[in-house]
Tab-separated table of C-alpha atoms in Angstrom:
chain	number	residue	atom	x	y	z
H	1	MET	CA	50.935	163.216	161.887
H	2	ILE	CA	51.674	166.256	164.074
H	3	GLU	CA	50.925	168.750	161.153
H	4	ASP	CA	47.775	167.638	160.527
H	5	ARG	CA	45.838	168.418	164.005
H	6	TYR	CA	45.071	171.424	165.710
H	7	TYR	CA	45.554	173.244	169.253
H	8	ILE	CA	44.332	175.785	171.314
H	9	GLU	CA	45.650	179.443	172.584
H	10	PRO	CA	45.871	181.598	175.116
H	11	ALA	CA	45.525	184.867	172.906
H	12	VAL	CA	45.019	188.436	173.646
H	13	TRP	CA	43.173	191.089	171.820
H	14	ALA	CA	45.761	194.073	170.776
H	15	VAL	CA	48.515	191.707	169.715
H	16	ASP	CA	45.335	188.535	167.847
H	17	PHE	CA	43.052	191.503	166.655
H	18	ALA	CA	44.462	190.296	163.553
H	19	PRO	CA	43.415	186.366	163.217
H	20	LEU	CA	40.756	186.668	165.745
H	21	LYS	CA	38.755	189.200	163.446
H	22	ARG	CA	39.245	187.682	160.523
H	23	VAL	CA	37.858	183.322	161.786
H	24	ARG	CA	34.306	186.530	162.964
H	25	THR	CA	34.340	187.603	159.977
H	26	GLU	CA	34.262	184.410	158.537
H	27	VAL	CA	31.593	183.068	159.912
H	28	PHE	CA	29.963	185.710	161.904
H	29	VAL	CA	29.655	188.652	158.937
H	30	GLU	CA	29.917	186.700	156.149
H	31	GLU	CA	28.520	183.274	156.555
H	32	GLN	CA	25.901	184.515	159.424
H	33	GLN	CA	25.114	188.627	158.583
H	34	VAL	CA	25.328	189.737	161.390
H	35	PRO	CA	25.955	193.737	160.981
H	36	GLU	CA	29.934	194.020	161.551
H	37	ARG	CA	28.776	197.422	163.952
H	38	GLU	CA	27.703	194.300	166.486
H	39	GLU	CA	30.454	191.852	166.098
H	40	TRP	CA	32.728	194.228	167.708
H	41	ASP	CA	31.919	196.062	171.053
H	42	GLU	CA	34.117	196.866	174.116
H	43	ASP	CA	34.224	193.639	175.530
H	44	ASP	CA	37.408	192.586	173.037
H	45	ALA	CA	39.521	194.709	174.106
H	46	HIS	CA	39.344	193.457	178.273
H	47	ALA	CA	38.450	189.133	177.603
H	48	ASP	CA	40.268	186.458	177.649
H	49	HIS	CA	39.619	185.177	173.664
H	50	ALA	CA	41.256	181.489	172.498
H	51	LEU	CA	42.403	180.842	168.900
H	52	ALA	CA	42.390	176.865	167.338
H	53	ARG	CA	44.700	177.241	164.863
H	54	THR	CA	46.918	174.606	162.576
H	55	PRO	CA	50.891	173.885	163.542
H	56	ALA	CA	50.879	175.667	160.544
H	57	GLY	CA	49.801	179.158	162.290
H	58	GLU	CA	46.361	179.131	160.516
H	59	ALA	CA	44.067	180.508	162.192
H	60	ILE	CA	41.063	178.182	162.334
H	61	GLY	CA	38.440	178.508	165.363
H	62	THR	CA	38.451	182.107	168.035
H	63	GLY	CA	35.923	182.052	171.270
H	64	ARG	CA	36.040	184.991	174.183
H	65	LEU	CA	35.477	184.633	178.040
H	66	THR	CA	34.950	187.935	179.265
H	67	ALA	CA	35.597	188.971	182.807
H	68	ASP	CA	32.203	188.285	184.042
H	69	GLY	CA	32.069	185.156	183.279
H	70	ARG	CA	30.318	185.308	179.571
H	71	ILE	CA	31.388	183.060	177.349
H	72	GLY	CA	31.108	183.863	173.357
H	73	ARG	CA	32.570	184.386	169.450
H	74	VAL	CA	32.917	180.467	168.983
H	75	ALA	CA	33.670	180.150	165.932
H	76	VAL	CA	35.289	178.064	163.588
H	77	LEU	CA	35.806	177.802	159.990
H	78	ARG	CA	33.425	175.512	157.758
H	79	ASP	CA	36.298	173.679	156.701
H	80	TRP	CA	37.391	172.504	159.807
H	81	ARG	CA	34.487	172.614	161.617
H	82	GLY	CA	33.117	168.288	162.707
H	83	LYS	CA	36.848	167.134	164.127
H	84	GLY	CA	36.617	168.573	167.240
H	85	VAL	CA	37.276	172.467	167.053
H	86	GLY	CA	34.927	173.919	168.613
H	87	GLU	CA	34.823	171.666	171.971
H	88	ALA	CA	38.179	172.367	172.116
H	89	ILE	CA	37.921	175.636	172.457
H	90	LEU	CA	35.015	175.567	174.852
H	91	ARG	CA	37.558	173.056	176.835
H	92	HIS	CA	39.174	175.465	177.430
H	93	LEU	CA	36.788	178.842	177.092
H	94	ILE	CA	35.551	176.340	180.493
H	95	GLU	CA	39.330	175.796	182.301
H	96	ARG	CA	40.613	179.662	182.358
H	97	ALA	CA	37.512	180.595	184.337
H	98	ARG	CA	38.518	177.342	186.708
H	99	ALA	CA	41.724	178.615	187.014
H	100	ARG	CA	39.871	182.385	186.930
H	101	GLY	CA	37.996	180.754	189.758
H	102	MET	CA	34.846	181.836	188.691
H	103	ARG	CA	32.121	179.941	189.790
H	104	ARG	CA	28.969	180.211	187.490
H	105	LEU	CA	29.832	180.609	183.411
H	106	LYS	CA	26.839	182.684	181.040
H	107	LEU	CA	26.407	182.199	177.314
H	108	HIS	CA	23.180	183.030	174.722
H	109	ALA	CA	24.570	179.731	171.905
H	110	GLN	CA	21.860	179.653	168.735
H	111	THR	CA	19.064	177.608	168.836
H	112	HIS	CA	21.189	174.669	166.297
H	113	ALA	CA	23.983	174.521	168.840
H	114	LEU	CA	22.096	173.899	171.509
H	115	ALA	CA	23.097	169.993	171.904
H	116	PHE	CA	26.506	171.432	172.020
H	117	TYR	CA	26.914	173.327	174.493
H	118	ALA	CA	24.919	170.508	176.885
H	119	LYS	CA	27.740	167.940	175.782
H	120	ALA	CA	29.948	170.853	178.127
H	121	GLY	CA	26.874	171.070	180.808
H	122	PHE	CA	25.355	173.476	179.703
H	123	HIS	CA	21.987	173.666	180.717
H	124	ALA	CA	19.810	176.025	179.118
H	125	VAL	CA	17.186	178.692	180.831
H	126	GLY	CA	14.417	180.979	179.203
H	127	ALA	CA	12.599	181.369	176.823
H	128	GLU	CA	13.899	181.851	173.577
H	129	PHE	CA	14.957	185.775	171.656
H	130	VAL	CA	15.951	186.454	168.327
H	131	GLU	CA	19.893	188.556	168.796
H	132	CYS	CA	21.516	190.331	165.713
H	133	GLY	CA	18.543	188.003	163.116
H	134	ILE	CA	19.382	185.139	164.740
H	135	PRO	CA	16.971	182.756	167.592
H	136	HIS	CA	19.199	182.040	170.857
H	137	ARG	CA	19.102	180.685	173.764
H	138	THR	CA	20.686	181.034	177.300
H	139	MET	CA	22.277	178.997	178.694
H	140	VAL	CA	24.692	178.196	181.794
H	141	LEU	CA	26.894	176.248	184.055
H	142	GLU	CA	27.497	176.406	187.565
H	143	LEU	CA	31.055	175.063	188.154
H	144	PRO	CA	32.371	172.492	190.743
H	145	THR	CA	34.786	173.796	193.488
H	146	HIS	CA	38.475	172.348	194.001
H	147	ALA	CA	38.728	169.379	194.856
H	148	PRO	CA	41.281	169.197	196.828
H	149	THR	CA	44.755	167.990	195.759
H	150	PRO	CA	45.071	163.969	197.046
H	151	ALA	CA	47.734	163.340	199.905
H	152	SER	CA	49.919	161.117	197.501
H	153	GLU	CA	50.479	164.425	194.912
H	154	PRO	CA	52.033	167.125	195.710
H	155	ALA	CA	50.571	170.561	195.639
H	156	ILE	CA	51.968	172.771	192.212
H	157	PRO	CA	53.650	175.658	194.694
H	158	ALA	CA	53.161	178.638	194.538
H	159	ALA	CA	55.946	179.981	192.142
H	160	THR	CA	54.708	178.220	189.406
H	161	GLN	CA	50.539	179.266	189.301
H	162	SER	CA	50.090	180.349	185.862
H	163	ARG	CA	51.382	183.284	184.436
H	164	ARG	CA	52.488	184.077	181.092
H	165	LEU	CA	55.039	184.088	178.901
H	166	SER	CA	56.134	185.465	175.480
H	167	SER	CA	59.019	185.988	173.515
H	168	ASP	CA	60.643	188.445	170.826
H	169	ARG	CA	64.143	188.591	170.480
H	170	TYR	CA	66.664	186.130	172.457
H	171	PRO	CA	66.851	187.380	175.513
H	172	SER	CA	63.217	186.499	176.216
H	173	LEU	CA	62.637	183.340	174.649
H	174	VAL	CA	65.830	182.167	177.033
H	175	GLU	CA	64.221	183.502	180.237
H	176	ALA	CA	60.743	182.088	179.512
H	177	THR	CA	63.279	178.942	179.159
H	178	ARG	CA	64.691	179.779	182.146
H	179	ALA	CA	61.293	179.499	184.148
H	180	LEU	CA	60.205	176.515	182.502
H	181	VAL	CA	62.846	174.537	183.283
H	182	ALA	CA	62.933	175.601	186.820
H	183	SER	CA	59.865	175.089	187.991
H	184	ALA	CA	59.266	171.438	186.616
H	185	ARG	CA	59.314	169.210	189.491
H	186	ARG	CA	60.822	165.565	187.910
H	187	GLU	CA	59.866	165.686	184.034
H	188	LEU	CA	60.546	167.426	181.080
H	189	CYS	CA	59.907	167.594	176.853
H	190	ILE	CA	61.627	169.387	174.338
H	191	TYR	CA	60.021	169.118	170.715
H	192	THR	CA	63.376	170.645	169.337
H	193	ARG	CA	65.124	171.114	165.743
H	194	ASP	CA	68.356	170.446	166.489
H	195	LEU	CA	68.582	171.427	170.142
H	196	GLU	CA	69.273	175.491	169.522
H	197	PRO	CA	73.189	176.049	171.288
H	198	THR	CA	71.825	179.646	172.041
H	199	ILE	CA	68.624	178.207	174.581
H	200	TYR	CA	69.999	174.781	175.638
H	201	GLU	CA	73.321	175.623	175.848
H	202	ASP	CA	72.373	178.364	178.450
H	203	ALA	CA	73.967	177.920	181.978
H	204	ALA	CA	70.920	178.489	183.837
H	205	VAL	CA	68.737	176.042	181.584
H	206	LEU	CA	71.548	173.462	181.421
H	207	GLU	CA	71.569	173.157	185.408
H	208	GLY	CA	68.440	172.916	185.568
H	209	ILE	CA	67.268	170.101	183.363
H	210	ARG	CA	70.638	168.579	185.722
H	211	GLN	CA	68.629	169.234	188.762
H	212	VAL	CA	65.233	167.611	187.347
H	213	ALA	CA	67.123	163.961	185.754
H	214	LEU	CA	68.905	163.873	189.371
H	215	ALA	CA	65.296	164.849	190.953
H	216	GLY	CA	65.227	161.103	192.435
H	217	ARG	CA	62.257	158.541	191.288
H	218	GLY	CA	60.385	159.387	188.740
H	219	ALA	CA	62.824	161.321	186.763
H	220	SER	CA	63.127	161.182	183.250
H	221	VAL	CA	63.596	164.348	180.295
H	222	ARG	CA	62.452	163.381	176.661
H	223	ILE	CA	64.149	164.954	173.718
H	224	LEU	CA	62.440	165.074	170.244
H	225	LEU	CA	65.490	165.273	167.934
H	226	GLN	CA	64.259	166.800	163.839
H	227	ASP	CA	68.260	166.787	163.142
H	228	THR	CA	71.044	165.824	165.219
H	229	THR	CA	73.693	167.329	162.322
H	230	ARG	CA	75.383	170.618	164.739
H	231	CYS	CA	75.284	168.228	167.639
H	232	VAL	CA	76.749	164.920	166.880
H	233	ARG	CA	79.161	167.537	164.415
H	234	GLU	CA	79.772	170.907	167.168
H	235	GLY	CA	79.328	168.498	170.660
H	236	HIS	CA	77.399	170.145	172.534
H	237	ARG	CA	76.201	169.891	176.910
H	238	LEU	CA	73.500	168.819	176.921
H	239	ILE	CA	74.679	165.752	174.802
H	240	ASP	CA	77.320	164.964	177.304
H	241	LEU	CA	74.146	165.157	180.268
H	242	ALA	CA	72.286	162.029	178.042
H	243	GLN	CA	75.133	160.242	178.212
H	244	ARG	CA	76.313	161.101	181.723
H	245	LEU	CA	72.668	160.000	183.082
H	246	SER	CA	71.120	157.847	179.784
H	247	SER	CA	68.516	155.525	181.818
H	248	ILE	CA	66.808	158.812	182.047
H	249	VAL	CA	67.952	161.439	180.476
H	250	HIS	CA	66.491	160.550	176.117
H	251	ILE	CA	66.473	161.333	172.899
H	252	ARG	CA	64.511	160.038	169.974
H	253	ARG	CA	64.337	162.231	166.933
H	254	PRO	CA	60.585	161.662	165.125
H	255	THR	CA	59.989	159.482	161.931
H	256	GLU	CA	59.928	161.118	158.763
H	257	GLU	CA	56.629	161.491	158.671
H	258	ASP	CA	56.347	163.507	161.950
H	259	LEU	CA	59.606	165.414	160.154
H	260	GLN	CA	57.240	168.306	158.225
H	261	PHE	CA	56.299	169.580	161.755
H	262	ALA	CA	57.672	173.201	162.393
H	263	GLY	CA	57.495	174.558	165.546
H	264	ALA	CA	59.361	173.646	169.094
H	265	TYR	CA	58.659	173.886	172.283
H	266	LEU	CA	59.098	172.944	175.443
H	267	LEU	CA	56.624	170.881	178.996
H	268	ASN	CA	57.230	170.451	182.407
H	269	ASP	CA	54.483	168.183	184.727
H	270	SER	CA	53.823	171.596	186.624
H	271	GLY	CA	51.095	172.141	184.220
H	272	GLY	CA	54.009	175.118	182.195
H	273	TYR	CA	54.410	174.860	178.291
H	274	PHE	CA	55.677	177.331	175.393
H	275	TYR	CA	55.559	176.890	172.381
H	276	ARG	CA	57.333	178.121	169.229
H	277	THR	CA	54.834	178.210	166.175
H	278	PHE	CA	58.660	178.365	163.878
H	279	GLY	CA	61.254	176.546	166.126
H	280	ASP	CA	63.587	179.442	164.384
H	281	ARG	CA	62.116	182.068	164.743
H	282	PHE	CA	62.424	183.915	168.629
H	283	ASP	CA	58.523	184.350	168.229
H	284	GLY	CA	56.740	182.124	171.260
H	285	ASP	CA	53.965	182.132	174.019
H	286	GLY	CA	53.224	180.198	176.621
H	287	ASP	CA	51.866	179.989	180.099
H	288	LEU	CA	54.371	179.061	183.962
H	289	CYS	CA	51.448	177.083	184.572
H	290	TYR	CA	48.191	176.274	182.018
H	291	PRO	CA	47.288	172.650	182.571
H	292	PRO	CA	44.537	172.389	179.444
H	293	ARG	CA	47.976	173.734	176.727
H	294	ARG	CA	50.449	171.808	177.892
H	295	ASP	CA	48.769	168.478	178.320
H	296	GLU	CA	46.649	168.996	174.680
H	297	LEU	CA	50.664	170.081	174.015
H	298	LYS	CA	52.222	166.237	176.602
H	299	ARG	CA	49.744	164.120	174.247
H	300	GLN	CA	51.321	164.991	170.646
H	301	PHE	CA	54.591	164.304	171.901
H	302	ASP	CA	53.481	161.197	173.101
H	303	GLU	CA	52.252	160.444	170.109
H	304	VAL	CA	55.132	161.181	168.140
H	305	TRP	CA	57.412	159.592	171.059
H	306	GLU	CA	56.392	156.311	170.316
H	307	ARG	CA	56.656	156.354	166.698
H	308	ALA	CA	59.903	157.644	167.549
H	309	GLU	CA	63.465	155.486	167.252
H	310	PRO	CA	66.652	156.583	169.118
H	311	PRO	CA	69.037	157.801	165.735
H	312	PRO	CA	71.916	155.856	165.146
H	313	GLU	CA	74.989	158.779	165.153
H	314	LEU	CA	74.196	158.422	169.605
H	315	ARG	CA	73.659	155.456	169.673
H	316	ARG	CA	77.033	155.354	168.832
H	317	LEU	CA	77.598	158.162	171.111
H	318	GLY	CA	76.071	155.230	173.814
H	319	LEU	CA	73.157	157.338	173.843
């Protein structure tokens, strides 16, 4: 069930300092007795942070990557340890480093966590030392250069390279949706409560979805729709498009076990995503091209899709 999972998202100190501080305070300051004056530093304001959250938005883990390639402050709340959260945070930070073109990563690992970092490819160098009263060792990871893109796989256009997206009002949400749809090539995945007309009946969004559906061989638009009531009662232009292109645009309703999921998101096949913790609000964030997060959401989408079924009321419309 999607509500039993967690996800990793990029975070910015100026915006997300409250949940970042809450997790690190519980793990480092309270559990490990690290002095507060040593926990917070000037790197926080400029680092790339990662937050692990439950689908309800609860922060359960953190980590950060500084501009000089140092990974640190990886922390997971006690109840979530042993469930892969730390590994997911570490993978996120490593991929972020690759996207920034970094070639060597470094961290100070508590000695009990050496095996954890070694699994990700880090190796220890130098002697043990004490930091904040806790034994540590330095570990490093050499990042290979990217392999050339195979001839059979088209390169991602420069227009869809990594760019942070965020919204807190209707106009910025529609703008982010337009950007993601426009940068798609042949595939879109939409998870929505009721195909919000203010978003998915926007002319530019609809035209972008239509262009994806008509992109040729392999084109696919899949929609997980929780509530069909308004769509059927009032009509919806995306439903009309699905009727005309029924072999390409597919709609399914999640099963009862998945209907507790409160969020909404949009994914494309250029590595882009936009995620809202609460699907009835405008607040959300994403990236025009950040495959690690997009791929994580895609796995969740595919799992729910496999359990989902076409709604009977839409089957009567020929969908």
